[in-house]
Amino acid sequence: MSKSNTDIQIPEAIPELERGPVWLRQRRQSSRQSYNSTPIPQRGLHLWRYTDPQRFVVDRGDASDTVYDENYDRIRQVELKHLESGHLSALVTDLGGREIEFYGIEKLGERGVAVMPVSEAVEKHHDLVERYLYELVSSSVGKFEAMNGALWNDGIFIYVPDGVTVDRPIHLIRELGRTDSVQFPRLLVVVGKNAELTLVDEYGGGAFGTQAGTSYSNGAVEIFGLEGSRTRYVTLQRQSAATTSYLTHRAGIERGASMLTLALAFGGAVTKQNFGVVLNGPGAESKIYGLLFGAGHQHFDNHTLHHHSSGQTRSDIDFKVVLRDRAISAYTGLIRIDPHAKSCEAYQENRNLLLNKGCRAETIPELEILNEDVTCTHGATLGPIDPLMVHYLQSRGIEHREAVRMIVAGFVSDTLRQVPADLRDRISEVVNQRLEHL
Amino acid sequence: MSHRTTLFELKDIHVEVEDKEVVKGVSLKVKAGEVHAIMGPNGSGKSSLSNALMGHPGYEITSGEAYLQGHSILEMPPDERSRAGLFLAFQYPLAVPGVTVANFLRAALKAHRGPEADMSDFRRLLKREMAALSIDPSFATRYLNDGFSGGEKKRVEILQMSVLNPKMALLDETDSGLDIDALKTVSGGINRFHNADNGILLVTHYQRLLNYVQPDFVHVMLGGRLVKSGGPELALKLEENGYDWVEQETGLTAEV
């Protein structure tokens, strides 16, 4: 499918660009134009120092004869059981934006909660979609955001009306095919005033093998937390070891709203993810937890952004990285506090645990603090497990291997505590698998 | 006590740290039921000896032999030494973030008892031993040594000893950093642990712990060697007169 290494243009007359009402087709076209006229970012430029931008240039792909991994069906069944037993409010399966299935949405619908394809939402929730879609993730962010903006098939729309609490998670599975696999997932979420939502957004599938670029995913997520809302957004990257993956997430939260973002990543060959929360009103609070565990030749490049556009806002980032074998991680964390945004608090920590020689981590804190009235700290650590910590556990009779497992489990435990119940077993399983044969 | 069997024996132990010899031939026999104390000024090699015996990666035993209940332990990795019945209460216990005291001790006890062992008594055991050491029950769910005061860390070391119930306990400067109440609690824990079947080796700079835990033998360590041995009265003499007279008597200096 993919023909990398050249700047592939998106043609003008393709079906994706014809989807939706006039305003949407116009935005798709302008995304296409922006994509075509924006040069591929130069290697070495800001945010591209660690990952080759060429890897994300692909043909739009072809959906014919798509085959899905057996694991997809297993996970789907597990989550359907969680839905049945009441651990989930709803389950959505999204196959490349071409086939989107919804389970358990009727009950939510009775309370005015909308979980539907964007193609349906453009009619039923026209005002919200027109107002918010492309508001935070569009060609103004970059070339690959423009690419998604032009080429997404259909997306998922979630709306929680003012004052409504969705107390169990809504779970989305975006599955990439094993063959002919290119996808441009898109998600738009609006959480109304004083409403509450937990959302799990899981990215899986992709081609077999280990050669990067055999399958490709480029996702866009936009979340709006209105005044006093409380949102938990969990994303899980478990795509195959042959998948090149790109994801841009932006959330905007208003006065008194809180947003918890939990970014978990275990999959993919080359994964570039960008998580950002803009704090737009006093009292808004954002916490981002990140956890990635890389093995083999996996390559991760993560960015986080906390943008304080209003005073009296608070942000906190705890981004943890565990690497083994020859895996690579680069983390760039930007805190931006606007000139008029007084009395803000912002914290950022990035800790990297390297389980053997040969893996590599970079950490780049960036601060753009444009007024004096702030409390801000940032910190980073990078290194192997402390051999004396292992010795301490061993001196109590615990075998070396188990000591290492316990220390890594301890390192990630505060983060895993944030994982919703339906996912916890699956995440622990992955963490334990990653610790085998060290 | 001479009829008792030898529990722990060191034969001419030499230890190097970063290619420097810090223990220069230590031999010692501890019989079941005995408490020994090694006293010495800073830098005399006493902590190096106990760390090396537990298998600390920074200390290399370059020659000598060590036996616990007749089994040679120096070829064993630290976890095997522990399961064979050796215990070291560390002078500076490390924090292990994310691993709670209870989970840590459960894993350690399970390692000692074997994977199939019944652990249903664990909670009760832990609760009892924590109460005996005046450790607040909330510490069970706190991360091991994470944010603990010096005194709390020492208590938790003794808690680990009580739960694992080793044959031979090396206590490295367990009294340092303790106020008088904590010292009483900790020494109470040591005395409760001690019985006719196990042995204790106290490594200490000061005599004050020995007011609470009565040693059968006191050894003076200077320059990496045990240069003088005696009964409890030797500790009192050191407390009164310092180490200078031993240096003069033996012609050795404290520093390795």
XYZ file of C-alpha atoms in Angstrom, chain A residues 45-292:
248
model
C 13.169 20.653 13.146
C 11.374 21.084 16.427
C 9.442 17.898 17.344
C 10.977 15.999 14.410
C 14.472 15.605 15.775
C 13.921 12.003 16.824
C 11.600 10.603 14.167
C 11.802 10.637 10.395
C 8.749 12.539 9.051
C 8.946 10.526 5.799
C 7.593 7.559 7.676
C 4.192 9.206 7.942
C 3.808 9.976 4.261
C 1.604 7.276 2.718
C -0.880 6.652 0.011
C -4.488 6.850 1.155
C -4.874 3.105 0.877
C -7.533 0.751 -0.307
C -10.045 -1.010 1.886
C -10.670 -4.041 -0.264
C -10.394 -7.504 1.269
C -9.417 -6.311 4.704
C -8.654 -9.093 7.177
C -8.638 -8.542 10.943
C -6.460 -10.198 13.527
C -7.867 -13.029 15.694
C -6.854 -11.056 18.756
C -9.360 -8.379 17.771
C -12.232 -10.782 18.098
C -10.968 -12.000 21.466
C -10.706 -8.456 22.823
C -14.081 -7.546 21.375
C -15.626 -10.507 23.198
C -13.898 -9.548 26.460
C -15.230 -6.005 26.239
C -18.725 -7.200 25.223
C -18.735 -9.260 28.419
C -17.728 -6.165 30.380
C -20.631 -4.366 28.746
C -23.010 -7.182 29.670
C -21.832 -7.242 33.277
C -22.215 -3.490 33.599
C -18.547 -2.502 33.702
C -19.030 -0.491 30.532
C -21.709 1.960 29.468
C -21.187 1.305 25.774
C -18.806 -0.328 23.331
C -17.938 0.958 19.883
C -15.885 -0.916 17.312
C -14.415 1.149 14.515
C -12.874 -0.612 11.533
C -10.947 2.073 9.720
C -13.898 4.450 9.848
C -15.570 2.236 7.260
C -17.590 0.040 9.576
C -18.521 1.426 12.975
C -20.669 -0.704 15.301
C -22.334 0.526 18.479
C -23.319 -1.620 21.453
C -25.279 -0.555 24.517
C -26.023 2.970 23.325
C -29.815 2.792 23.705
C -29.762 3.278 27.465
C -27.381 6.193 27.123
C -29.674 7.637 24.464
C -32.556 7.725 26.951
C -30.518 10.191 29.007
C -29.660 12.280 25.967
C -26.141 10.929 25.617
C -25.195 10.630 21.959
C -22.736 7.991 20.754
C -22.901 7.835 16.965
C -20.968 8.138 13.720
C -20.024 11.696 12.808
C -21.967 11.142 9.564
C -25.123 10.849 11.666
C -24.143 13.582 14.114
C -23.774 16.157 11.322
C -27.548 15.913 11.061
C -28.694 15.210 14.619
C -26.194 17.454 16.389
C -25.366 19.757 13.568
C -24.527 22.815 15.694
C -22.099 20.976 17.968
C -20.313 19.206 15.147
C -19.967 22.273 12.975
C -18.736 24.298 15.931
C -16.205 21.825 17.319
C -14.987 19.546 14.538
C -11.532 20.719 13.321
C -11.509 23.309 16.112
C -8.442 21.877 17.875
C -6.955 19.375 15.409
C -6.686 20.721 11.894
C -4.169 21.754 9.263
C -3.109 24.615 11.519
C -1.376 22.042 13.750
C 0.626 20.446 10.948
C 0.798 18.512 7.709
C -0.242 15.163 9.118
C -3.197 16.659 10.948
C -4.248 18.091 7.579
C -3.879 14.602 6.120
C -6.304 13.153 8.645
C -8.575 16.163 8.133
C -8.887 15.339 4.440
C -8.885 11.552 4.468
C -10.888 10.366 7.473
C -13.787 8.188 6.389
C -16.270 8.420 9.207
C -15.563 9.239 12.828
C -17.094 8.774 16.255
C -19.093 11.502 17.959
C -19.880 11.491 21.666
C -21.962 14.084 23.447
C -22.873 14.106 27.126
C -25.568 16.724 27.856
C -25.221 19.236 30.696
C -25.398 17.700 34.160
C -25.432 14.076 32.957
C -23.014 11.570 34.454
C -21.878 8.555 32.457
C -20.527 6.593 35.378
C -19.106 3.598 33.530
C -16.617 3.937 30.677
C -17.572 4.139 27.049
C -15.016 1.972 25.281
C -13.877 2.468 21.685
C -11.828 -0.103 19.787
C -10.235 1.164 16.573
C -8.957 -1.849 14.742
C -6.555 -1.644 11.874
C -6.690 -4.454 9.299
C -3.890 -6.925 8.766
C -3.950 -6.315 5.040
C -4.358 -3.108 3.047
C -4.207 -1.367 6.317
C -4.365 2.398 6.354
C -6.714 4.216 8.659
C -7.531 7.771 9.660
C -9.587 7.478 12.852
C -11.359 10.590 14.050
C -13.072 11.301 17.366
C -15.061 14.282 18.571
C -16.240 14.446 22.170
C -18.267 17.172 23.852
C -18.831 16.880 27.592
C -21.520 19.334 28.667
C -21.572 21.645 31.665
C -21.167 19.729 34.936
C -21.366 16.468 33.007
C -19.082 13.537 33.590
C -17.545 10.985 31.209
C -14.934 8.236 31.197
C -13.807 7.221 27.741
C -11.393 4.480 26.697
C -9.970 4.849 23.197
C -8.086 1.772 22.112
C -5.996 1.447 18.945
C -5.160 -2.087 17.835
C -4.447 -4.323 14.864
C -2.150 -3.804 11.908
C 0.018 -5.987 9.726
C 2.110 -8.836 11.046
C 5.881 -8.864 10.929
C 8.273 -6.323 12.260
C 8.916 -4.082 9.299
C 7.772 -0.581 10.138
C 5.335 0.992 7.718
C 3.538 -2.122 6.561
C 0.403 -0.680 8.104
C -0.423 2.869 9.005
C -2.669 4.780 11.333
C -3.148 8.528 11.628
C -5.693 9.548 14.233
C -7.211 12.789 15.454
C -8.978 13.269 18.771
C -10.777 16.430 19.876
C -12.356 16.686 23.318
C -14.247 19.639 24.751
C -14.928 19.792 28.456
C -17.434 22.547 29.149
C -17.746 24.424 32.455
C -17.549 22.228 35.528
C -17.321 18.990 33.522
C -15.197 16.028 34.589
C -13.640 13.911 31.877
C -11.331 10.923 31.992
C -9.813 9.975 28.656
C -7.738 6.811 28.377
C -5.921 5.931 25.193
C -4.245 2.597 24.580
C -1.810 1.944 21.752
C -1.536 -1.802 21.145
C -1.041 -1.867 17.386
C 1.166 -4.472 15.724
C 4.939 -4.286 15.559
C 4.723 -3.410 11.852
C 2.490 -0.371 12.292
C 3.506 3.225 11.852
C 1.224 5.264 14.007
C 0.446 8.935 14.420
C -2.045 10.464 16.807
C -2.873 14.038 17.654
C -5.038 14.633 20.691
C -6.239 18.013 21.832
C -8.648 18.824 24.612
C -10.000 22.197 25.638
C -11.451 22.630 29.095
C -13.434 25.547 30.447
C -13.936 27.148 33.857
C -13.934 24.671 36.723
C -13.622 21.653 34.412
C -11.240 18.781 35.061
C -9.588 16.466 32.579
C -7.614 13.354 33.318
C -5.723 11.927 30.360
C -4.111 8.525 30.606
C -1.912 7.630 27.646
C -0.829 3.982 27.580
C 1.382 2.674 24.792
C 2.749 -0.802 24.223
C 2.325 -1.346 20.492
C 3.441 -0.047 17.130
C 6.760 0.007 15.319
C 7.036 3.771 15.099
C 4.534 5.687 17.197
C 4.334 9.447 17.316
C 1.701 10.793 19.661
C 0.890 14.304 20.687
C -1.353 14.953 23.679
C -2.435 18.458 24.524
C -4.828 20.111 26.916
C -5.719 23.787 26.762
C -6.960 25.268 30.033
C -9.393 28.003 29.083
C -11.066 29.051 32.332
C -10.237 29.673 35.984
C -10.337 26.553 38.116
C -9.692 24.248 35.167
C -7.432 21.327 36.053
C -5.650 18.845 33.853
C -3.649 15.803 34.810
C -1.857 13.728 32.180
C -0.471 10.325 33.025
C 1.670 8.660 30.410
C 2.998 5.144 30.419
C 4.810 3.444 27.606
